[in-house]
Every structure is written in C-alpha cells, then in structure tokens.
Coordinates of C-alpha atoms in Angstrom, one line a residue:
X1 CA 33.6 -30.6 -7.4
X2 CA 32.9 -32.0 -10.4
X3 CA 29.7 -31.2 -12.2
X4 CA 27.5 -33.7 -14.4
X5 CA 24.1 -33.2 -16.5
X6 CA 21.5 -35.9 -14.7
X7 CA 18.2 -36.2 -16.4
X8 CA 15.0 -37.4 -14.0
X9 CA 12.1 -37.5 -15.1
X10 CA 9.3 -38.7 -13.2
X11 CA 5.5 -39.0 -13.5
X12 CA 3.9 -39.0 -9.9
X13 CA 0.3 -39.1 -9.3
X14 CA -0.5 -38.2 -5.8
X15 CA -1.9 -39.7 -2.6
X16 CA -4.3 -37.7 -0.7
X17 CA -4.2 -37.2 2.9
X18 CA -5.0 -40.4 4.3
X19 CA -6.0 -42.5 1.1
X20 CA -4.7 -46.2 0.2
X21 CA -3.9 -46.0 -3.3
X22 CA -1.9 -48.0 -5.7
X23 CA 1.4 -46.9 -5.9
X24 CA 3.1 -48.0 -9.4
X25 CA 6.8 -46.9 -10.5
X26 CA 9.0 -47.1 -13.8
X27 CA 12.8 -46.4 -13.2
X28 CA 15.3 -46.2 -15.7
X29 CA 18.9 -45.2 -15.7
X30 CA 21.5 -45.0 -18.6
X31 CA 24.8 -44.6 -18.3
X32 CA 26.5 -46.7 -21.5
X33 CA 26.4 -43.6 -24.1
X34 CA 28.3 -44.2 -27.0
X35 CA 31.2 -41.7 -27.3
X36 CA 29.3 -39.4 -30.0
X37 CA 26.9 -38.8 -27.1
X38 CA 29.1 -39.6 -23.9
X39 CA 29.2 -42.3 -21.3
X40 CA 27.9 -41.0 -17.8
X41 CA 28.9 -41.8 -14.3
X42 CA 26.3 -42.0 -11.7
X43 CA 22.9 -41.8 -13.8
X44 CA 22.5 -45.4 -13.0
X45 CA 23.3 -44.9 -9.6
X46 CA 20.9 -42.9 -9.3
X47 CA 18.1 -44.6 -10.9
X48 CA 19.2 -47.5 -8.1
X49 CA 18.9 -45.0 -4.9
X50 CA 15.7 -43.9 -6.3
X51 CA 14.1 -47.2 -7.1
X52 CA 15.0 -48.8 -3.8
X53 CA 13.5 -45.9 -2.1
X54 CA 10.3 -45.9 -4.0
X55 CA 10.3 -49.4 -3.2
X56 CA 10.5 -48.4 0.5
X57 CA 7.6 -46.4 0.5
X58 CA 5.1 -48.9 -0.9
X59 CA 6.0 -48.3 -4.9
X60 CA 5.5 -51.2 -7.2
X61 CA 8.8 -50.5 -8.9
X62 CA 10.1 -51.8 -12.8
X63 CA 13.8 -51.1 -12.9
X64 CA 15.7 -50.9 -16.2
X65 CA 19.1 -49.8 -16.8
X66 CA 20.9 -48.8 -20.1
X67 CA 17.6 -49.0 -22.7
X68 CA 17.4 -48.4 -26.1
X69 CA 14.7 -46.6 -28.1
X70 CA 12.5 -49.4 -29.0
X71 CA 13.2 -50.6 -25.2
X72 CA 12.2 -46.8 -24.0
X73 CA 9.1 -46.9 -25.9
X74 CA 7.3 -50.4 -25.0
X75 CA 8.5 -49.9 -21.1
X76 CA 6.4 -46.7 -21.9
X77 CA 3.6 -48.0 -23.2
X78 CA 3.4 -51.2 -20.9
X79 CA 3.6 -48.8 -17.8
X80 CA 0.8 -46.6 -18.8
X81 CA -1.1 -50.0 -19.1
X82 CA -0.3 -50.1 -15.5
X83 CA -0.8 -47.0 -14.6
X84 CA -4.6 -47.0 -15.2
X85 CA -6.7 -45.8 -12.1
X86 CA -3.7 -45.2 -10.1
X87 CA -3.6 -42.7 -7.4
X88 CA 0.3 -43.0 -7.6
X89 CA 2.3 -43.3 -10.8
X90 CA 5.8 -42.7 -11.2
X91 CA 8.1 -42.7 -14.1
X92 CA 11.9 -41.9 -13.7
X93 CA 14.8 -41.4 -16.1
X94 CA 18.0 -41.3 -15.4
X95 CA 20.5 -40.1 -18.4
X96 CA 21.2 -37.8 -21.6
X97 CA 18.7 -35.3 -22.2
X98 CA 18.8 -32.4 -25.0
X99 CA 16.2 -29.5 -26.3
X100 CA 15.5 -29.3 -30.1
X101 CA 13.2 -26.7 -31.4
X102 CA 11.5 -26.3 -28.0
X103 CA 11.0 -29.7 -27.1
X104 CA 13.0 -31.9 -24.6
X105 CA 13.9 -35.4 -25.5
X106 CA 15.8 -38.1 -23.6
X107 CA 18.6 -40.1 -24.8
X108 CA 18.4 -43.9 -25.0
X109 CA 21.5 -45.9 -25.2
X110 CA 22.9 -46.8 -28.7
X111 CA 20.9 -43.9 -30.4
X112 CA 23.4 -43.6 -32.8
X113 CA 22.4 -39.7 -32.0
X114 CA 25.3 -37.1 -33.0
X115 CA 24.6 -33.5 -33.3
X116 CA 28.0 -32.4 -34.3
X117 CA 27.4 -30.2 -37.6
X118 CA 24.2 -30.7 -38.0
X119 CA 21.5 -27.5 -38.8
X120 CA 18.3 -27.4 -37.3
X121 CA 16.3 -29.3 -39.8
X122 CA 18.8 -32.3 -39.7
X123 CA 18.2 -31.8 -35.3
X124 CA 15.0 -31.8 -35.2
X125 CA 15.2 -35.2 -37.5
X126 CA 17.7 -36.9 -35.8
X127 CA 15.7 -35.7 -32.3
X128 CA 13.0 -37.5 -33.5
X129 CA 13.7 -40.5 -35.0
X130 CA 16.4 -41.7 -32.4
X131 CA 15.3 -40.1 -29.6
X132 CA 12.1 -39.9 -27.3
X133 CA 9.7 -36.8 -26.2
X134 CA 9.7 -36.0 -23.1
X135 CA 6.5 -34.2 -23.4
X136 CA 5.0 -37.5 -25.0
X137 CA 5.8 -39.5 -22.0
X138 CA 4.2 -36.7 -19.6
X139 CA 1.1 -37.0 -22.1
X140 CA 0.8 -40.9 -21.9
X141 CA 0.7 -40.6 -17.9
X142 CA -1.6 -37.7 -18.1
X143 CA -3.9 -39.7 -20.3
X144 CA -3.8 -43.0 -17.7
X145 CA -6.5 -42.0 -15.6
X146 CA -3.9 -41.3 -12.6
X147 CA -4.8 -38.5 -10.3
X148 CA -1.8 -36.3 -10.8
X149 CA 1.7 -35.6 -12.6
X150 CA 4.5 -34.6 -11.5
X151 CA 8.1 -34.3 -13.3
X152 CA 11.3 -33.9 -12.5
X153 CA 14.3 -32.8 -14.7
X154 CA 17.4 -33.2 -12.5
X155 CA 19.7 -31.5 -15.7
X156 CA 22.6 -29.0 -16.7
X157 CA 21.0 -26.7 -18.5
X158 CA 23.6 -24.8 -19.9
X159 CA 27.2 -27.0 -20.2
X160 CA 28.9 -28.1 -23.1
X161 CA 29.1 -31.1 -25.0
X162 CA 31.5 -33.2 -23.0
X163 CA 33.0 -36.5 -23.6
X164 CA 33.8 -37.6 -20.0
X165 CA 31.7 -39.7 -17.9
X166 CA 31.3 -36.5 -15.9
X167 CA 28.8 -34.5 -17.8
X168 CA 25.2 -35.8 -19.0
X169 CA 24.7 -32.8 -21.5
X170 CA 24.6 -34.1 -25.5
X171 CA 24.5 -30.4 -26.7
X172 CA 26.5 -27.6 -26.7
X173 CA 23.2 -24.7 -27.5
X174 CA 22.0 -25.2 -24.0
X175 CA 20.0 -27.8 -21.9
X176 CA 16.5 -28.5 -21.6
X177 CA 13.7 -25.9 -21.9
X178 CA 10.9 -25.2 -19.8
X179 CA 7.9 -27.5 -19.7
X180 CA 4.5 -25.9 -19.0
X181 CA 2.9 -28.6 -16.6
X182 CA -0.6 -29.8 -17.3
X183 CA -3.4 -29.4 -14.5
X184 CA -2.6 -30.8 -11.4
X185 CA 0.9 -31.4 -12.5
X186 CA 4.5 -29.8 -11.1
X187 CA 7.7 -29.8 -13.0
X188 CA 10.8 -29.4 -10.8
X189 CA 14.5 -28.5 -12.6
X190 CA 17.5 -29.5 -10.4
X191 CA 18.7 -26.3 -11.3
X192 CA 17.8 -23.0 -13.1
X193 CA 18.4 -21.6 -17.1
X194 CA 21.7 -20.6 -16.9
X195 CA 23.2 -22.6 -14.2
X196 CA 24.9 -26.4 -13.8
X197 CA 24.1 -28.9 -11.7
X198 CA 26.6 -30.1 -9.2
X199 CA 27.7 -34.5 -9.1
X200 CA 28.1 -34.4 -5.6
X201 CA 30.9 -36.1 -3.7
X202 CA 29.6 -39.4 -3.3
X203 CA 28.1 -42.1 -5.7
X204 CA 25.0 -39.5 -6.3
X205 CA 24.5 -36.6 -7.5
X206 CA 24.0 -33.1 -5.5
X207 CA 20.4 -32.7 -6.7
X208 CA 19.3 -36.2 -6.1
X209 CA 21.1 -37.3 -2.4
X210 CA 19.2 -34.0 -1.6
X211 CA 15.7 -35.2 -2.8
X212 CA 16.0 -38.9 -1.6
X213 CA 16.7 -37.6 1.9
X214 CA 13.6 -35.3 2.0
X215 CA 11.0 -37.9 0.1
X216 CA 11.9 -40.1 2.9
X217 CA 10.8 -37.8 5.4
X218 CA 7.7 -38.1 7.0
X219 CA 5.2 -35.6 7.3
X220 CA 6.6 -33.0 4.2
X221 CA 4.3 -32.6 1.7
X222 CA 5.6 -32.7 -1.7
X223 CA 5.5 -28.8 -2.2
X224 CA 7.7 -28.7 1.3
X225 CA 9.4 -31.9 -0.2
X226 CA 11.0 -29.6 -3.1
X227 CA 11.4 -26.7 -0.8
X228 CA 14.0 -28.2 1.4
X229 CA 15.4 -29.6 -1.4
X230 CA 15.9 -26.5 -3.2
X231 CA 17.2 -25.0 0.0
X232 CA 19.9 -27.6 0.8
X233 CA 21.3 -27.5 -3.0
X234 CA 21.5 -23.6 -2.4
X235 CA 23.5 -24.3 0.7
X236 CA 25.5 -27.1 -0.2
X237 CA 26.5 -25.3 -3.8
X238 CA 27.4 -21.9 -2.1
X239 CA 24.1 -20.7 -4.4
X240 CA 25.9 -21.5 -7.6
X241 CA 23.0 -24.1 -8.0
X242 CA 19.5 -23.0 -8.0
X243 CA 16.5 -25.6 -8.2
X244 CA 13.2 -24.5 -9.7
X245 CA 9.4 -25.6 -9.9
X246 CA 6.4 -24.8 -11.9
X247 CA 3.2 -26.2 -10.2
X248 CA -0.4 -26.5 -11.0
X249 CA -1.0 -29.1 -8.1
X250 CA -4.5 -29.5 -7.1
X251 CA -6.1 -31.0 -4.4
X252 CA -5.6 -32.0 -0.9
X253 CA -1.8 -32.4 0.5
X254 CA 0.6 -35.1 -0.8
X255 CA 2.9 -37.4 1.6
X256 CA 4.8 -39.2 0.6
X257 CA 6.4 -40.9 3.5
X258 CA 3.2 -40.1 4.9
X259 CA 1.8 -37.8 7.6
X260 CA 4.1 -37.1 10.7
X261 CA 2.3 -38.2 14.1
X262 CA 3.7 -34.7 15.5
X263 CA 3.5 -31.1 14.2
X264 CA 7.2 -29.6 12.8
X265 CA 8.3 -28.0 15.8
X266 CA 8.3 -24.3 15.1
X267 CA 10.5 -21.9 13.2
X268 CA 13.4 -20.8 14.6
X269 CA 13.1 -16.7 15.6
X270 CA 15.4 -14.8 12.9
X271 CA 18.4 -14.0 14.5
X272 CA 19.7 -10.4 15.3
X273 CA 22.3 -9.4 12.4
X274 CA 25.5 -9.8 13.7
X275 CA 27.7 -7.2 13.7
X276 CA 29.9 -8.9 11.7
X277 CA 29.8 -9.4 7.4
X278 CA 27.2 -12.3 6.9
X279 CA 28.5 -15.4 5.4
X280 CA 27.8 -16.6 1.8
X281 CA 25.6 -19.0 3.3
X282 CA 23.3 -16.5 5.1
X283 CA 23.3 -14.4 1.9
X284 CA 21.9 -17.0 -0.2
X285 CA 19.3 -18.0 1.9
X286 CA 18.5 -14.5 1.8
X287 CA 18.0 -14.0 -1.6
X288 CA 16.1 -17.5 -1.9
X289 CA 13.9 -16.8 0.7
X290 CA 13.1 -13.2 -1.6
X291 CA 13.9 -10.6 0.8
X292 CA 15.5 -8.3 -1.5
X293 CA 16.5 -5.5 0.7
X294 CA 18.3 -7.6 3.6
X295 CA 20.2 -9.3 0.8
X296 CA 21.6 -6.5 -0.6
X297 CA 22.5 -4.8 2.5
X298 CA 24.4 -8.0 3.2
X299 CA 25.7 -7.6 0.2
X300 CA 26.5 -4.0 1.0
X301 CA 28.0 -4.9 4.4
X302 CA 30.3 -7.8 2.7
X303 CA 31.6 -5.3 -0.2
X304 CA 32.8 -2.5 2.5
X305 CA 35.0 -5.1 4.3
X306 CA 36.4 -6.9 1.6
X307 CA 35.7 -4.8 -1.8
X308 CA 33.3 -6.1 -4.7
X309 CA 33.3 -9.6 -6.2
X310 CA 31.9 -12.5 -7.5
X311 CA 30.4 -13.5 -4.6
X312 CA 27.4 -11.1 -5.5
X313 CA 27.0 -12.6 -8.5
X314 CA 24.7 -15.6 -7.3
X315 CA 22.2 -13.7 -4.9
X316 CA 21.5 -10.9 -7.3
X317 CA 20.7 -13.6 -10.1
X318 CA 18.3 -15.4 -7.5
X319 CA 16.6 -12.0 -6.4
X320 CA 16.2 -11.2 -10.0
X321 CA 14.5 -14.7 -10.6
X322 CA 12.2 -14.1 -7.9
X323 CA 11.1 -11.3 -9.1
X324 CA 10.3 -13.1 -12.8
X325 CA 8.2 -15.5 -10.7
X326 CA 6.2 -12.4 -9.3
X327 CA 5.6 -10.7 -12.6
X328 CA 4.4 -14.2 -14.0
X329 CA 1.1 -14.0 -15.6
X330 CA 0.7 -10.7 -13.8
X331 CA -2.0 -8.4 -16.5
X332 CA -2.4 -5.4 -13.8
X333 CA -0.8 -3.5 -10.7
X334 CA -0.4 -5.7 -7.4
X335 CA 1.6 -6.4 -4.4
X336 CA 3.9 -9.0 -6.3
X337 CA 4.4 -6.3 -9.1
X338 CA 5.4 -3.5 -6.9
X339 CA 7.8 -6.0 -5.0
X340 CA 9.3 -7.2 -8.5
X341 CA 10.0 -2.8 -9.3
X342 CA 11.3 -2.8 -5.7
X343 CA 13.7 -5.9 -6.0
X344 CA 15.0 -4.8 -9.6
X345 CA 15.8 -1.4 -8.2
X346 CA 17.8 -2.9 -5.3
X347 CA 19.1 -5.4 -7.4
X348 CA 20.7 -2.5 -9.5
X349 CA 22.0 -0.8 -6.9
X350 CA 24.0 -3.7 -5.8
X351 CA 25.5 -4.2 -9.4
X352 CA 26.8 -0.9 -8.9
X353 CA 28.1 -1.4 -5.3
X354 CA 28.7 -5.2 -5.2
X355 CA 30.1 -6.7 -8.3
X356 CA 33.2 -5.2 -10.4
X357 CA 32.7 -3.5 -13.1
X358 CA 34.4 -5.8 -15.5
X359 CA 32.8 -8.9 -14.2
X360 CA 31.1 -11.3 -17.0
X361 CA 27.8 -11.5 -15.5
X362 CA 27.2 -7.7 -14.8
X363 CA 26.0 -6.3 -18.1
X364 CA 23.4 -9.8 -18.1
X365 CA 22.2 -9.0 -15.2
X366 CA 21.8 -5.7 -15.2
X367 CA 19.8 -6.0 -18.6
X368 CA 17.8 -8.3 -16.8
X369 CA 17.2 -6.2 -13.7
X370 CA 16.2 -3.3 -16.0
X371 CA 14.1 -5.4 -18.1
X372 CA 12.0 -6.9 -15.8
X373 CA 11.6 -3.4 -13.9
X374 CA 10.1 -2.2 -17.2
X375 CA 7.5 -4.9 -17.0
X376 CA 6.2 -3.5 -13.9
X377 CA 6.1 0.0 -14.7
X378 CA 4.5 -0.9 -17.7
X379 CA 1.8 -2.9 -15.4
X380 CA 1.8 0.3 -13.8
X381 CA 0.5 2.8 -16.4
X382 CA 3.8 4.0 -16.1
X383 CA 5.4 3.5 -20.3
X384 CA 7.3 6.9 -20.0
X385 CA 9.6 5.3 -17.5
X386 CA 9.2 1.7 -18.9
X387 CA 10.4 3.1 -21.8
X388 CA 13.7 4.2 -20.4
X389 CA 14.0 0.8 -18.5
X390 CA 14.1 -1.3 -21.8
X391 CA 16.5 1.3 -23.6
X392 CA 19.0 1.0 -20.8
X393 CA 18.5 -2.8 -21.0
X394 CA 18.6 -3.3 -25.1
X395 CA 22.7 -2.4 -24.9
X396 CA 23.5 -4.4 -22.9
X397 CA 21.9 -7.7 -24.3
X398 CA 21.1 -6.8 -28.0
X399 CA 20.5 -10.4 -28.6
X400 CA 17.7 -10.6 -26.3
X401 CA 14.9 -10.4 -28.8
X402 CA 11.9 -10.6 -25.1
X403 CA 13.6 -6.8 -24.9
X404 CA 13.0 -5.6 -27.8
X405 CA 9.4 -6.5 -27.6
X406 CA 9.1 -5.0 -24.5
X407 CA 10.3 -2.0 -26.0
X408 CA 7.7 -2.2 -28.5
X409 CA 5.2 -2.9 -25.5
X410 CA 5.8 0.0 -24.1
X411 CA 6.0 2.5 -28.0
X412 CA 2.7 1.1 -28.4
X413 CA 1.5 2.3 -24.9
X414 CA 2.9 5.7 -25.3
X415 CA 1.1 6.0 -29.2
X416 CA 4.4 5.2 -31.1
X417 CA 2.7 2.3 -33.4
X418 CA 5.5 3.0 -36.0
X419 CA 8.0 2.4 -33.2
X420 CA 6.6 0.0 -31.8
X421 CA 6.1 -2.2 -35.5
X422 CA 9.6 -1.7 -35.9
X423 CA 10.4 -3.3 -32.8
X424 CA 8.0 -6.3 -33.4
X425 CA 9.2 -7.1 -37.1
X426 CA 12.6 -6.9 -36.0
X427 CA 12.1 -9.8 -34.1
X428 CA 10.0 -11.4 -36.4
X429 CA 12.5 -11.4 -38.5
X430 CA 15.9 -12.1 -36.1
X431 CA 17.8 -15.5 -36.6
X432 CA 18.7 -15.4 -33.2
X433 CA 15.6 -14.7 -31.4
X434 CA 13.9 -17.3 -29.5
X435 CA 11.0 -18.7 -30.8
X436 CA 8.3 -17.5 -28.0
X437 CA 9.4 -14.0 -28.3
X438 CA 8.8 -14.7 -32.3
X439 CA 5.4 -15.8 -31.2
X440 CA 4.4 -12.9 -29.2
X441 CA 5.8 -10.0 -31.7
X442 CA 4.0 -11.8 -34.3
X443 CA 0.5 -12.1 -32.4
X444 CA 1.4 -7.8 -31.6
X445 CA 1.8 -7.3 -35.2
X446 CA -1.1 -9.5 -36.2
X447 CA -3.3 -7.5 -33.4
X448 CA -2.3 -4.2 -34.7
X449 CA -3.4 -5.3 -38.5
X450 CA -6.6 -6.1 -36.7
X451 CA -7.1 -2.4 -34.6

C-alpha cells in the first residue's frame, strides 16, 4: 500500500446537545506542488469527500482547491469574518505541511518553498515568508467568538522528502510537531510521532475514508467520532498506523450527524481466549485498548509458536504510548502512574521475549520503556531505582537529551546537585537536543541558582 503525507486541518466549533447553530465551513485542498516541494495525489480528493459531507450535515461550505499564499491568507481572514458567533466553524486543509523551529506550517501552491540546503535560520525564513502558521489560523478561529476548536492534522510525521505524487511530506527532519490545543479545543494526528500514514486503496486516504464514515454516523459524539476512527486505522494498518488526540473539550456532548433515536446496542462480552495464538488483529486492539498484561501474553503465546519478530514491534510501541498518556501532567503517585511502572515493566519483558535481538526498533524502545518507568518511580519517592532506570535508558538513546534530564531529575532527588548540573548543562548546551528538553534543563538550572 502506498503511503502519502495528507495534511487536514480543521477548526470546529461544536453543537451542543440539541442546539440549532450556524454551521460555517472553509475547505481547501492542494495538490499542484511544484517539484521542489512535490505534486500530491489525493489531497484534493480529499478536501472534495470532506466538503460534500460537511455540506450533508448542514455546513455552509467555501471550497478552494490549489491556493496560494496571498489566496490562503484572505480565505482566512474572510472566514473568520464569518465565523463570528458561530456555534460551528470549520476550517480544512488538505496538502503539504512541514515543522520549523516548533511550529507547523502549511504549504500553499507555488510557494516557491525549497528546503534543500538550507540551515535553520534560512528555514525558519523561508517558513515564514512563503508559508502559513498553522497555529495562526487555529488563533484567528479561536479569536471569532465560536464556541469551540477543534483540529485535525491527517500527516506523515516522520517520511522523507519525496518527489512522487505519493507522499505529502516537504521535509526530510520529520513531520509536524505537537500542537497544545487551547481551551475547549482537540487536536487529532492521523497518526503518531514516529509513524506514517497509510493512502488507502481507493481515491482517499486511510485516515480520512475512516473519519468521513464515522462523522456521518448518527448518534457518536465527537470524542467516540475519533475513537472508532483511531480503532479502524489500527485494524486496517495491521497497527503500523496509530492516530492520536490531545483534548481540552468542554461542555456538553457534540453530534455531529446528530443524536441517534436509539441507544448503541451494548458491548459485545470479551470472548474466551482461544486456545490458539491470537491474531495481529486481536493483539493490536489489545494494546490500543491499554491492557498491558493481555497484550503481552499474546505476545508471549504468538512468540512460542512461531519465534520472535517484528510483529511485536507495533503493540509494544502502542503500550508504551499509553503509558506516556498516563504519566502526562502527573506531579504525584496515582493509579495511572502505578499502571504506567506496570506497563513499562511488561513492556520490557516482552522486548526480551518477543522481538529479536538485532531488530532496529528494540534498543528505541527499550530506552523508552525504561525511561518512562523512571518517571514513575521518581513520582514515587523512589530516585534510587529511577536512577538505575534512566542509566539503563541513556545507552541506548544517547541522543535523547528528555533522558538525560531525567537523569538529572532524579541526581537532584537523591542530593547529587553536582550531578545533576552536569546533566542539565549538558543539555543546555547539546546541538541535537530538542528544544523543550532545552527549556526544562534550563528552568532546573535557573531554579537551582535560585535555592
């Protein structure tokens, strides 16, 4: 199958239960790259499927394909215009998309945008004088007056630059990075860091046919709406594609095909395990559904009859993901920080059972397992062992600079200020480190000036 980088980006502001609001939309889809950049195959398409569905469901809908800058920016401004007072407001883009310096930007056609050779500081000028901010256009909805954002980045996060019209990535560093969504606000990725976004075998792409079919759907709200999304690109990739959110949704529930006259019949009762080795399938609905230890005894099961592979690969990275989610914000001990220690500790066992030991992924993610693991003994008083967590991750990812400061977390805890400085300016000081890690070494070193 082949894959594709496929930018959406929309703007929704939500109905509540019941209520009439206007419903205003603002699709766009480019597809005419110039070859610097790269011409792309179904982003159009898929601005189409999307704007007749909108359409469908009572959207006011402004359709534009192939835009330039200057076109990008006044459709832009004239929708926020628009969008004033609106309980719905939606704004899509179909296309390139690229992260410089920690901001995302989407790719208008006839940029004249090429990054080849070009350092940073000639990036981050380029990125903003042929390009447009993401994050402005989420800021302009936010600042309409309508009740709610919500955006969606249907991208590759990770392929490189390609010059078929295949692939919608303009960068070979890496895709888009995370967007922190305002109050009220959710921000969906079609896939995960690390992973690629499949093009599907029709005229849309994996991510999209999956979230048309389930907007449509009465009775979902738009948390659910994502959810069954999420889980039919798990299944339909074989778990090599994993979507994420990030919500701060408020309020009551969101329908978008509105409320369904009948309750969702009930969940099925889980099945007994079969005696036999549980399918891929079953595996990765496993691990996306978080339950760590019957993953990895599936894992287990599937290793004794047919020896370690790849095929571990994939759940383990999901499990471990899961657990990031439940040490997010987390400042002290509690039921989502003891499951993240248990899942890392399973997850590790598996590594050692499930995947080979020359595979490419298992020093990664075994670095990551033993990272995160240290994050919640640390959250649990418990820096002696933290400690040995974060050495037996450092090896194995030296490049990870979040690592290192967690090493120098954990010094600190046990008294070691001198270790723990040395761990922090090192990162200050690392080319290569990312710049929140920077940020949070340099806020540790400015706090222990302070003490």
């Amino acid at each position: 199958m082949s894959r594709c980088l496929r930018i959406a980006l929309l703007a929704l502001f939500p109905v509540l239960a019941g209520a009439q609001g206007t419903r205003t939309a603002l699709v766009i889809g480019n597809a005419k790259y110039e070859s610097a950049v790269g011409p792309l195959r179904n982003s159009v398409n898929d601005a189409k499927a999307v704007a007749k569905l909108l359409r469908g469901l009572g959207f006011s809908v402004v359709e534009e394909h192939n835009v330039t800058r200057d076109d990008l920016l006044e459709a832009v401004a004239d929708f926020r215009k628009k969008t004033t007072g609106a309980e719905v407001a939606l704004f899509y883009f179909a296309g390139h998309g690229i992260s410089v310096g920690g901001s995302n930007y989407l790719i208008p056609v006839k940029s004249g945008y090429d990054p080849q050779n070009a350092d940073e500081t000639t990036l981050r000028l380029l990125a903003e004088t042929k390009l447009f901010n993401a994050e402005q256009a989420v800021a302009e909805m936010s600042a309409s007056g309508a009740r709610c954002n919500l955006v969606i980045l249907d991208a590759c996060r990770n392929t490189p630059v390609a010059r078929t019209p295949r692939t919608r990535d303009a960068t070979a560093s890496g895709g888009l990075s995370e967007m922190q969504p305002p109050a009220g606000s959710l921000i969906a990725f079609s896939t995960d860091a690390g992973r690629i976004a499949h093009d599907g075998d029709g005229a849309n792409g994996l991510y999209t046919e999956e979230l048309l079919k389930h907007m449509r759907t009465p009775g979902l709200t738009i948390e659910q709406v994502f959810k069954r999304t999420r889980a039919g690109v798990l299944e339909r990739s074989g778990g090599a594609q994993i979507p994420a959110e990030y919500s701060r949704l408020i309020g009551e529930d969101i329908f978008l095909a509105g409320a369904a006259s009948l309750p969702p019949p009930p969940a099925p009762p889980m099945k007994a395990e079969p005696a036999a080795a549980p399918t891929l399938a079953e595996i990765t609905k496993l691990a996306a559904a978080g339950k760590a230890a019957e993953c990895v005894t599936a894992l287990q099961q599937t290793a004794a009859s047919r020896g370690a592979g790849d095929f571990a690969s994939a759940p383990l990275e999901t499990l471990l993901e899961r657990a990031k989610d439940d040490l997010k914000d987390a400042t002290a001990p509690s039921p989502k920080v003891e499951n993240a220690m248990k899942t890392c500790e399973l997850v590790l066992t598996a590594l050692r059972e499930c995947l080979p030991p020359d595979h490419t992924q298992k020093a990664a993610l075994t670095a990551k397992a033993q990272n995160r693991r240290g994050d919640a003994l640390l959250l649990f008083g418990r820096a002696d062992e933290a400690l040995d967590a974060y050495n037996a991750a450092l090896p194995l990812a030296p490049d990870d600079a979040y690592i290192q400061f967690n090493r120098g977390r954990a010094l600190q805890a046990l008294g070691d200020d001198a270790g723990a400085r040395a761990d922090f300016e090192a990162v200050v000081k690392s080319r290569t480190a990312k710049p929140g890690a920077k940020k949070l070494a340099q806020e540790a070193l400015t706090a222990m000036k302070g003490a």
